[in-house]
Amino acid sequence: MRQVESRIDPRSEVFGANTDWYRGMVATLRERQQEAISGGPRRDRSIERHLARGKLMVRDRIDLVIDGGSPFLELSTLSGFGQYDDTAPGAGIVTGIGLVHDVPYVFIANDATVKGGSLLPVSIKKHVRAQQIAEENELGVIYLVDSGGAFLPLQDEIFPDKDHFGGSFYRQARLSAQGLPQLSVVLGGCTAGGAYVPALSDEVIMVEGIGRIFLGGPPIVKAALGEIVDPDELGGADVHTRMSGVSDYIAADEHEAYGLLREICQSTNQRPIGDRQSWANWQPPEPPAYDPSEIYGIVNADDRIPFDSVEIIARMVDGSRFAAFKPEWGSSIVCGFARIWGHLVGIVANNGIIFSESALKATHFIELCEQRRISLLFLQNTSGYMVGRDSEVGGIAKHGAKMVAAVANATVPRYTVLIGGSYGAGNYGMCGRGFNPRFLFAWPNSRIATMAAATAETVLVDIRLGGLDADSTSEEEIAALRAEVRNQYETQSDPYYATSRLWDDGLIDPVDTRDALGLCLALASRQDDAPASRPLVYRM
Ligand code: COA
């Protein structure tokens, strides 16, 4: 593979201006993440009370479980951002991937300083998403349980439906049957539904004095039976480890519990991170030849000015080497092979609007990767598929559909990063959330919506003027509609709006993208190869 020859001039004025703008965005991202982690004034009192009870903060707990000095890939840190009156930083739950004795595990850990660790609608979505990641990547799950269970005021949005609370228990039971260890440490009250997280686990540790499990807590027992009972006598660590058998081990404090958990992990018989299977093509990695932080200067502050995705790829892949496929044809999509942390990947990246040729090229390339069993990485930056009479006559709908069908059916591991716009059906053809990529990350400059705000404004005004009420619509009403649509689209296509709702697995700094993807690819490389997809019917 040849090294990309960059055409970027890092000394140019526009590069400098872009860099300043992007660094500002990264600073905002860090600030917001920090606030989600450590609180803000409204959470100070609950953090104080939590610490006064001798309990550790949720991320300190995770640090004590994972291998010293190893990274933790935290997912969706900004879930819940701007929702629920800003009272649910991180949705009150931390999820991510960390190593224990070199074996990767998914962590699902409640943050009891946010609404007592109870689960809001977005928290349950985050919990279930972490379990999905465990299933696809064949990872055991470590639950650090400190939760008031369902957030009761919103019970209709978390209890009854598919992928609500019941779905999380359904998945937990099935993950265990898949041979993926389900391990719990109980660090707080697990009431009602919450009691099933430990009860469905393969092995359970309870921490004396703070861990409690009961189907009905003391208030419910009092209401139902008139019994007044102390919480520890009802469901403390002693009761469940020495009498009921709901728990398997008792620990005097959190430190002892995490030591015990690490001991348990020594006999889970799971494949370690470096245990690459024969299909996974790997070579010793090399850093990119071009500095990844130059991405800040390449992405244009003015999103109407395109940037070349090859320049981005060059700052993400090993040795900046990229073997482009069909470089002279369908150039609004770039396809080609590269390595990320040594793992061979096929990359599909947008360079603007998707035309028929680009869609056909991408379809051909996806099929190549599927046949050769090479993981696929999609870098989204598109306003969608080309519209207009020439495109329609040229069959853009059927060519786009071929790309969508190929993406949907590829059985090799697929990953997506939103590096710019993700609009319209471009989101689908480029393996958006609906197409179940194993991981989907977004950059702080990304935008996601059916269409850009300016286009939506025109479309919706035209629809109104073509409708039954057209004659009675005043100029003022049209102006108000324009403003309302623009405001709605600008708000809803903001990456913080998206990440808050878990449309991605997290907003990441472009510079960290290579490392995050390296870990994701390593997870897949320890799995057996999946059977290739069956032949599809492509509309020719
Ligand atoms: N639904 C909604 N809010 C809840 C909640 C729940 N299930 N559990 C706790 N909270 C909220 C509290 O209202 C409080 O909110 P605030 O900070 O706005 O005042 C915050 O979480 C902390 O709760 P608090 O009871 O003060 O904390 P604690 O550490 O003393 O106790 C629990 C934590 C989880 C043990 C306790 O709140 C509890 O038992 N909750 C109810 C559990 C339950 O019955 N769940 C049913 C699940 S189906």
Short mmCIF file of C-alpha atoms and ligand atoms in Angstrom, two decimals, residues 49 53 115-116 118 147-153 191-193, ligand 1:
data_model
loop_
_atom_site.label_atom_id
_atom_site.label_comp_id
_atom_site.label_asym_id
_atom_site.label_seq_id
_atom_site.Cartn_x
_atom_site.Cartn_y
_atom_site.Cartn_z
CA ARG A 49 -23.65 12.36 50.60
CA ARG A 53 -21.33 7.03 53.10
CA LYS A 115 -31.30 10.31 40.75
CA GLY A 116 -30.17 7.50 43.04
CA SER A 118 -32.51 5.06 38.86
CA SER A 147 -29.52 1.76 41.41
CA GLY A 148 -33.03 2.67 42.53
CA GLY A 149 -34.34 0.70 39.53
CA ALA A 150 -36.95 2.17 37.21
CA PHE A 151 -37.32 5.97 37.35
CA LEU A 152 -40.88 5.74 38.58
CA PRO A 153 -42.36 9.05 37.33
CA THR A 191 -35.21 -3.03 44.50
CA ALA A 192 -37.96 -4.79 42.54
CA GLY A 193 -36.87 -5.07 38.89
N1 COA B 1 -37.56 6.66 40.69
C1 COA B 1 -37.43 8.01 40.68
N2 COA B 1 -36.55 8.67 41.45
C2 COA B 1 -35.79 7.95 42.28
C3 COA B 1 -35.87 6.56 42.36
C4 COA B 1 -36.79 5.91 41.50
N3 COA B 1 -36.90 4.58 41.46
N4 COA B 1 -34.98 6.11 43.26
C5 COA B 1 -34.36 7.20 43.73
N5 COA B 1 -34.85 8.31 43.14
C6 COA B 1 -34.40 9.70 43.33
C7 COA B 1 -34.91 10.35 44.61
O1 COA B 1 -36.20 10.89 44.40
C8 COA B 1 -33.87 11.42 44.83
O2 COA B 1 -34.11 12.46 43.90
P1 COA B 1 -33.57 13.97 44.16
O3 COA B 1 -32.09 13.93 44.11
O4 COA B 1 -34.18 14.77 43.05
O5 COA B 1 -34.09 14.33 45.54
C9 COA B 1 -32.58 10.72 44.38
O6 COA B 1 -33.00 9.69 43.48
C10 COA B 1 -31.81 10.07 45.51
O7 COA B 1 -32.69 9.24 46.23
P2 COA B 1 -32.59 9.10 47.83
O8 COA B 1 -33.68 8.19 48.29
O9 COA B 1 -32.52 10.46 48.44
O10 COA B 1 -31.17 8.42 47.93
P3 COA B 1 -30.65 7.23 48.85
O11 COA B 1 -29.24 7.05 48.44
O12 COA B 1 -30.91 7.48 50.28
O13 COA B 1 -31.48 5.95 48.42
C11 COA B 1 -32.36 4.30 46.93
C12 COA B 1 -31.33 5.42 47.13
C13 COA B 1 -32.28 3.92 45.44
C14 COA B 1 -31.98 3.12 47.78
C15 COA B 1 -33.77 4.81 47.31
O14 COA B 1 -34.01 6.05 46.68
C16 COA B 1 -34.88 3.88 46.88
O15 COA B 1 -35.14 2.91 47.55
N6 COA B 1 -35.56 4.23 45.77
C17 COA B 1 -36.76 3.51 45.33
C18 COA B 1 -36.44 2.15 44.82
C19 COA B 1 -37.65 1.48 44.26
O16 COA B 1 -38.62 1.23 44.92
N7 COA B 1 -37.58 1.19 42.97
C20 COA B 1 -38.60 0.51 42.26
C21 COA B 1 -38.01 -0.04 41.04
S1 COA B 1 -39.19 -0.89 40.07
#
